[in-house]
Coordinates of C-alpha atoms and ligand atoms in Angstrom, one line a residue:
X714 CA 79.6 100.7 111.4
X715 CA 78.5 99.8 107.8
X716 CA 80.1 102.8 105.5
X717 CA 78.0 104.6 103.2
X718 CA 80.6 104.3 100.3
X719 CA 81.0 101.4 98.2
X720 CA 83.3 98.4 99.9
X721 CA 86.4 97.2 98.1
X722 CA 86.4 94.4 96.2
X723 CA 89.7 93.1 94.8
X724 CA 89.6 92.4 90.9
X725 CA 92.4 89.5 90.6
X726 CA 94.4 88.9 87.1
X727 CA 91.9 85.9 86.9
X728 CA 89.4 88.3 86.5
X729 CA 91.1 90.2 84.2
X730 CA 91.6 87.6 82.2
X731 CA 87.6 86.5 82.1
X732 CA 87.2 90.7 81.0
X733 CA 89.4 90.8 77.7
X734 CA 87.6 87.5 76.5
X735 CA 85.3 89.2 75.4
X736 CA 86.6 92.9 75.6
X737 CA 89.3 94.7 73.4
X738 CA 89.4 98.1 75.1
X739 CA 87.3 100.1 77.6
X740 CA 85.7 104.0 77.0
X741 CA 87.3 105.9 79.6
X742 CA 85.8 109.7 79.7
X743 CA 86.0 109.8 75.8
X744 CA 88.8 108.2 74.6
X745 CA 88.9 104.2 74.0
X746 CA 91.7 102.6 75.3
X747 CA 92.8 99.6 74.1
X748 CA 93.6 96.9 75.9
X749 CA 96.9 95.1 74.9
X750 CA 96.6 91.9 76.8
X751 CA 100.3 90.7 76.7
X752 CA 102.6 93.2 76.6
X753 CA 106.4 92.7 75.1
X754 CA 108.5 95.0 76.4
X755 CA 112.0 95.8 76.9
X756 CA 112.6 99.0 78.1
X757 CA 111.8 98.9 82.1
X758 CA 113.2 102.6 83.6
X759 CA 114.1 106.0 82.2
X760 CA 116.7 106.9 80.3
X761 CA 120.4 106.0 81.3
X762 CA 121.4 109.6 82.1
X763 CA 118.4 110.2 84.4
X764 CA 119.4 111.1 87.5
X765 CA 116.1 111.4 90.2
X766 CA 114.9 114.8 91.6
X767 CA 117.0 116.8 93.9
X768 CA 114.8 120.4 94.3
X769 CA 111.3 121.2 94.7
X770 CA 110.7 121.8 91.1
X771 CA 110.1 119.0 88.6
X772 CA 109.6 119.2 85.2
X773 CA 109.2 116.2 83.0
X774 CA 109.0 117.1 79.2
X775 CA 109.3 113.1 78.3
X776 CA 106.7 112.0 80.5
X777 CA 108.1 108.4 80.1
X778 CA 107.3 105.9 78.1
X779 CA 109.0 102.9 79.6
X780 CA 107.6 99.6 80.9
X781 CA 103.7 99.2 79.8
X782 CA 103.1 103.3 80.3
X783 CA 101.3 104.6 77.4
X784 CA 100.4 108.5 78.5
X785 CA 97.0 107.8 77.0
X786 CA 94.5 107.2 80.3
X787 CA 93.0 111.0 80.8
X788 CA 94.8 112.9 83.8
X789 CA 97.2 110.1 84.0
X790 CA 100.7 111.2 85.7
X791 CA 103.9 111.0 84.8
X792 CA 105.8 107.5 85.8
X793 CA 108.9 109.8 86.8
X794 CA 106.6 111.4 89.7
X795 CA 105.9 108.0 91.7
X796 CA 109.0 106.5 90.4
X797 CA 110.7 109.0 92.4
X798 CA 108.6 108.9 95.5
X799 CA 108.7 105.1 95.6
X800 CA 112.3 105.6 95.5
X801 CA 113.1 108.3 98.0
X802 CA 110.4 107.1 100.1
X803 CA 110.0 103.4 101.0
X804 CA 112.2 99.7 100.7
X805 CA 112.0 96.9 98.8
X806 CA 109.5 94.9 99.6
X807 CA 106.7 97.9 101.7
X808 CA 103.6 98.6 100.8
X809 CA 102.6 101.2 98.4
X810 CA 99.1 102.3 97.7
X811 CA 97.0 104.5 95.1
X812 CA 93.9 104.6 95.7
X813 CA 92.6 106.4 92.8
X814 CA 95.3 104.5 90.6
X815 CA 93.4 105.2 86.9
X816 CA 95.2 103.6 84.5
X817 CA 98.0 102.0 87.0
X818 CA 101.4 103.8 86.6
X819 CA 101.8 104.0 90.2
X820 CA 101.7 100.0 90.6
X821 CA 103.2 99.5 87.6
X822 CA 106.5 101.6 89.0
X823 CA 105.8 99.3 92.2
X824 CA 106.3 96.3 90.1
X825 CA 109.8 97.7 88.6
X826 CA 110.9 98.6 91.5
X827 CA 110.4 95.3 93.8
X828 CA 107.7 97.3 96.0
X829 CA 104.1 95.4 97.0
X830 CA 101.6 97.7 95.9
X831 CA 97.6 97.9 96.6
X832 CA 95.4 99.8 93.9
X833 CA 92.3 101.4 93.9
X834 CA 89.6 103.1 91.4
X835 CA 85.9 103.5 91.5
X836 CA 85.9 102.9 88.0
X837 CA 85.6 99.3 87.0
X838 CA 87.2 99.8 83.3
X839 CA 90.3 101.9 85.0
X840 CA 91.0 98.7 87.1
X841 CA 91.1 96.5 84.1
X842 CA 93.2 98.9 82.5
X843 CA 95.5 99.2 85.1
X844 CA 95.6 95.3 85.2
X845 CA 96.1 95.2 81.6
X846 CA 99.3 97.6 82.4
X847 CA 100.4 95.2 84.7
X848 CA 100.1 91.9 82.5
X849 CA 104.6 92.6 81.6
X850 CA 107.0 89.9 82.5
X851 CA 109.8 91.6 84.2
X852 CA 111.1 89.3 86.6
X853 CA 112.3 86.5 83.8
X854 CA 115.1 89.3 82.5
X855 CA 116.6 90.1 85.9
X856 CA 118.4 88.1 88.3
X857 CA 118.0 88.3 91.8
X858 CA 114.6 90.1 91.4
X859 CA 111.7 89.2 94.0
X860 CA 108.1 89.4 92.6
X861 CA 105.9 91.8 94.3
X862 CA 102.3 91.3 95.2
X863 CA 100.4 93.7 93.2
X864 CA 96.7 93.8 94.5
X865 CA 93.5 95.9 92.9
X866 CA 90.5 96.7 93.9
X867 CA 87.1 98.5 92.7
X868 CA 86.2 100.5 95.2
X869 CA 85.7 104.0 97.0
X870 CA 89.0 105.9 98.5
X871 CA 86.9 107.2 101.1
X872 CA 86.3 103.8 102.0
X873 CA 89.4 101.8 102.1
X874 CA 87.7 98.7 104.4
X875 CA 89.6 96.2 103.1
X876 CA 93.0 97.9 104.0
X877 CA 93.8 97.6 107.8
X878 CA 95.3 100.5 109.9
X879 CA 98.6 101.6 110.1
X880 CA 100.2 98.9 107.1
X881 CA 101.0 101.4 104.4
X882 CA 104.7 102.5 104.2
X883 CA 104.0 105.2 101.6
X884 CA 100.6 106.5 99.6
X885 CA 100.9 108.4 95.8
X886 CA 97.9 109.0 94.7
X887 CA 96.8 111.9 91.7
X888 CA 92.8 112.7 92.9
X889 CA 90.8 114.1 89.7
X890 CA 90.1 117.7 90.0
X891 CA 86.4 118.9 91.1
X892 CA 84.3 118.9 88.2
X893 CA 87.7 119.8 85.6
X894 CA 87.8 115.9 84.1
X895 CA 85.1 113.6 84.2
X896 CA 86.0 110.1 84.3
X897 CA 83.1 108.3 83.9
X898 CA 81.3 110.9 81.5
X899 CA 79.4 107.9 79.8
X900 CA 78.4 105.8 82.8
X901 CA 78.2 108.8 84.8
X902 CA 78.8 106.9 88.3
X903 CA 77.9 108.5 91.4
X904 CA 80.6 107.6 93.5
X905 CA 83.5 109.7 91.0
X906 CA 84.9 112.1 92.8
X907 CA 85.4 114.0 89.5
X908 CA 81.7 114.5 89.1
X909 CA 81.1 116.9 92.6
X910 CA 80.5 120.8 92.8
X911 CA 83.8 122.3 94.6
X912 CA 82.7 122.9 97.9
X913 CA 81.1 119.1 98.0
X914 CA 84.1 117.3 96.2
X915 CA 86.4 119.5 99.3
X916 CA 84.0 117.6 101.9
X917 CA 84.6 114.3 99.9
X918 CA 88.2 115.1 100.0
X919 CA 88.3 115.1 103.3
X920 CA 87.1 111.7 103.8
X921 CA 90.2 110.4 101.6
X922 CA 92.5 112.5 103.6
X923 CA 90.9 110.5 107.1
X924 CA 91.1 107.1 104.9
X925 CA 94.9 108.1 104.1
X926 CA 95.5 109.1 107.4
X927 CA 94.4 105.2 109.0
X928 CA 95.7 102.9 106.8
X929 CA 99.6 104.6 106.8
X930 CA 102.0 103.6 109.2
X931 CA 103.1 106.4 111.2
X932 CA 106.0 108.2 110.5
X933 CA 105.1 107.4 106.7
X934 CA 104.5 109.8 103.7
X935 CA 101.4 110.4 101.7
X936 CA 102.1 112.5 98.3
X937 CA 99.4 114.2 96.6
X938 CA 99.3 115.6 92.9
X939 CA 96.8 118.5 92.9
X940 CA 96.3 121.2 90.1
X941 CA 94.3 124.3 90.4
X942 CA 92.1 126.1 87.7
X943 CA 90.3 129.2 86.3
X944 CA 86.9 130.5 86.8
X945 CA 85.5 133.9 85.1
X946 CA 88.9 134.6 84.7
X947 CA 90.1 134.2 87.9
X948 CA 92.5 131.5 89.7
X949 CA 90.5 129.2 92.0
X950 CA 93.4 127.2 94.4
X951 CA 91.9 124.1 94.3
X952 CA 95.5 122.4 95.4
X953 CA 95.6 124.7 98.9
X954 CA 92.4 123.6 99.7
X955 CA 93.4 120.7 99.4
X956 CA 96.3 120.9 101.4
X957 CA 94.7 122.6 104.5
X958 CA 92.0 118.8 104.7
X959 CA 94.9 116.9 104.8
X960 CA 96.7 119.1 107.5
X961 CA 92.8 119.2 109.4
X962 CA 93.1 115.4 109.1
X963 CA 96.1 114.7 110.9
X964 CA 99.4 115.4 108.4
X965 CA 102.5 117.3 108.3
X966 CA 103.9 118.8 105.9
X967 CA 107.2 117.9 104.2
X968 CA 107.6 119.3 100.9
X969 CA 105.1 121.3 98.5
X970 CA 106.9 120.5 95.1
X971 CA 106.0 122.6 92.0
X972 CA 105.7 120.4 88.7
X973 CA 105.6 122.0 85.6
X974 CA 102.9 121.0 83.0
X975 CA 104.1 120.1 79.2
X976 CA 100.7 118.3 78.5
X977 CA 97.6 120.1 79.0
X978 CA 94.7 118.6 77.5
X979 CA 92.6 119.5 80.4
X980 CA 89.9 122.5 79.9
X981 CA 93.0 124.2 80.4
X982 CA 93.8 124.2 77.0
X983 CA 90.5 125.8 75.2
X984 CA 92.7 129.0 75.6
X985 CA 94.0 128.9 72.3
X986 CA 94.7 132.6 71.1
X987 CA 98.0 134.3 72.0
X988 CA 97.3 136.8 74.1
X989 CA 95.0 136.8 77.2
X990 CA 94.7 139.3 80.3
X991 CA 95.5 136.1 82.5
X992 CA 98.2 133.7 82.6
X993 CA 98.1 130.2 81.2
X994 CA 98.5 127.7 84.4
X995 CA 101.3 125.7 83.7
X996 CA 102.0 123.9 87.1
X997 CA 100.9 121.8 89.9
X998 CA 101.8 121.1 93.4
X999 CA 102.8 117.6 95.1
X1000 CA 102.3 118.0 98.7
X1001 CA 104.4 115.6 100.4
X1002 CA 102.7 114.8 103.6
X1003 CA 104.1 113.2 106.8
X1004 CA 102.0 110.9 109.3
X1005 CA 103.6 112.3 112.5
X1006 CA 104.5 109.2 114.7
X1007 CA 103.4 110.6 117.7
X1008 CA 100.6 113.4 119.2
X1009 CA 103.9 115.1 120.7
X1010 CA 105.0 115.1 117.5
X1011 CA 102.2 116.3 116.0
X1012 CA 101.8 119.4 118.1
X1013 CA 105.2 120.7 117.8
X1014 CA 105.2 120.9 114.5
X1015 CA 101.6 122.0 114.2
X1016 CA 103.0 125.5 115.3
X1017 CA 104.9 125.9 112.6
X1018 CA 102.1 124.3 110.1
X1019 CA 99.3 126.8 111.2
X1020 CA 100.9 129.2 112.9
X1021 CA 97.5 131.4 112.8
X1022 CA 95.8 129.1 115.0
X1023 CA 98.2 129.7 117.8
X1024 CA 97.0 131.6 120.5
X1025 CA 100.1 132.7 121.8
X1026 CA 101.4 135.0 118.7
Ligands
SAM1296 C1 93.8 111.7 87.9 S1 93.2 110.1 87.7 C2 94.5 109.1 88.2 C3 95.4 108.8 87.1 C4 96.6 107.8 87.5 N1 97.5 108.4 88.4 C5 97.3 107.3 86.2 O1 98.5 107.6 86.1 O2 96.6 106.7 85.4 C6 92.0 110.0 89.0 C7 91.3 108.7 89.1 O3 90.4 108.8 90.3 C8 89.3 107.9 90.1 N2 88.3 108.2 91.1 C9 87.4 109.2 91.0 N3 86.6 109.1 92.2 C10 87.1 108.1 92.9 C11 86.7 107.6 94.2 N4 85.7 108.1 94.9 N5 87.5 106.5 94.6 C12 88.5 106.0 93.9 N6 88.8 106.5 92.7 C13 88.2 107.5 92.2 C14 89.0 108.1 88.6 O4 88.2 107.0 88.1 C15 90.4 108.3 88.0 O5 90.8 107.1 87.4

């Protein structure tokens, strides 16, 4: 059956190269980003004395600058976040998808790190910006290193057509936030998630979560970076809501990792004065799914997931 939500359609470095002929930078939300076109760089990881994340909170101060990652793409995460789940997570050589990929620091981590990676954003400028990000030579400096295919695509996450079942070994993806950032403020496209009253964008949600849930291989993990937010003063937990469509969709859950916030340009920040009756929110939570490999599976850890729904308590 024909999906309602737009189909995929993969934006190659060919095409790329036809959109900076005649394109210097793009207007995402309201900053302009430039587009570098060839990038010459020599730093390629964090800092020597990095080591990667060993407890469940992770706090980044230097977001990282390495590579082609500029920090300036609007609710872009830190590279250290999917540089550590690509790392802890999958092989050289699987598959690693984002399919709300923004300005591209997930695939261009996948790159560093010898991983195939597909990419997805309803927004055509984010894709050229991620495939800006991308245009690095990397390969040429080290020996021994295998190129990995990078693909993007404009398209829907709730509509991942072009991405057959079970052939993902590990999904990072950073959703916008109902109605918090617009990404597409000047174009205003239908299809952003971004754009949707809460209870509508939860509904949408849960279409990414069933999308996420077909195209992983089982057994597999799909991470999640999710903030929450104020409303008349009072805390609105966007990030457990959406934690509880994933579960409904299938998932386990493996780790619910706290990150500390050190850049918060969102509405956040339009608390300026010292002193409030509230607390500033400074965090957000990566839920680290799991796709159980089996309904067995599934239902013996579902006890323990949503304990509430068990009849036998
Ligand atoms: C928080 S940003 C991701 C930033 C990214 N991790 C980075 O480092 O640049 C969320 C992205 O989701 C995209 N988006 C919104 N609705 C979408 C949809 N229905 N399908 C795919 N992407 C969508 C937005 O265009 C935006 O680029």
């Amino acid at each position: 059956m024909k999906s309602k939500y737009r189909e995929m359609k993969e934006i190659t470095h060919e095409d790329y190269l036809e959109f900076v002929k005649s394109k210097d930078s793009v207007i995402i939300e309201n900053t302009e980003i430039k587009l570098q076109k060839k990038w010459n760089t020599k730093s390629f990881g964090p800092p020597e004395d990095y080591s990667l994340e060993r407890t469940t909170i992770w706090s980044f101060p230097n977001r990282g600058k390495w590579a082609t990652h500029k920090g300036n793409y609007r609710g872009n995460w830190s590279p250290y976040i999917p540089r550590n789940l690509i790392l802890k997570y999958t092989k050289k050589g699987e598959w690693v998808l984002d399919q709300m990929m923004g300005s591209g620091t997930t695939l261009v981590e996948a790159k560093l790190l010898e991983r195939n990676a597909i990419g997805v954003d309803i927004n055509l400028d984010a894709v050229m910006v991620a495939r800006d990000r991308l245009n690095f030579s990397y390969n040429l400096l080290f020996s021994g290193y295998k190129e990995p295919i990078i693909k993007t695509f404009w398209g829907d996450a709730r509509n991942l057509n072009k991405i057959a079942d079970e052939s993902i070994d590990l999904i990072a993806t950073h959703p916008p936030y109902a109605n918090i950032i617009s990404y597409t403020k000047n174009k205003k496209l239908s299809d952003d998630l971004s754009q949707l009253p809460f209870e509508d964008y939860l509904q949408e949600m849960k279409k990414v979560a069933e999308e996420s849930f077909r195209v992983l291989k089982p057994g597999k993990i799909c991470a999640i970076l999710i903030g929450d937010t104020r409303k008349h003063k009072h805390y609105i937990p966007i990030s457990y809501r959406i934690m509880e469509t994933f579960l409904d969709a299938g998932f386990i859950l493996k780790e619910d990792i706290i990150k500390i916030q050190w850049n918060m340009k969102t509405t956040r920040e339009r608390w300026k004065a010292k002193e409030y009756e509230f607390y500033l929110i400074a965090h957000e939570h990566i839920f680290i799914f799991r796709k159980p490999r089996t309904e067995k599976e599934y239902k013996k850890y579902k006890f323990s997931i949503k304990w509430w729904e068990n009849d036998k308590i």
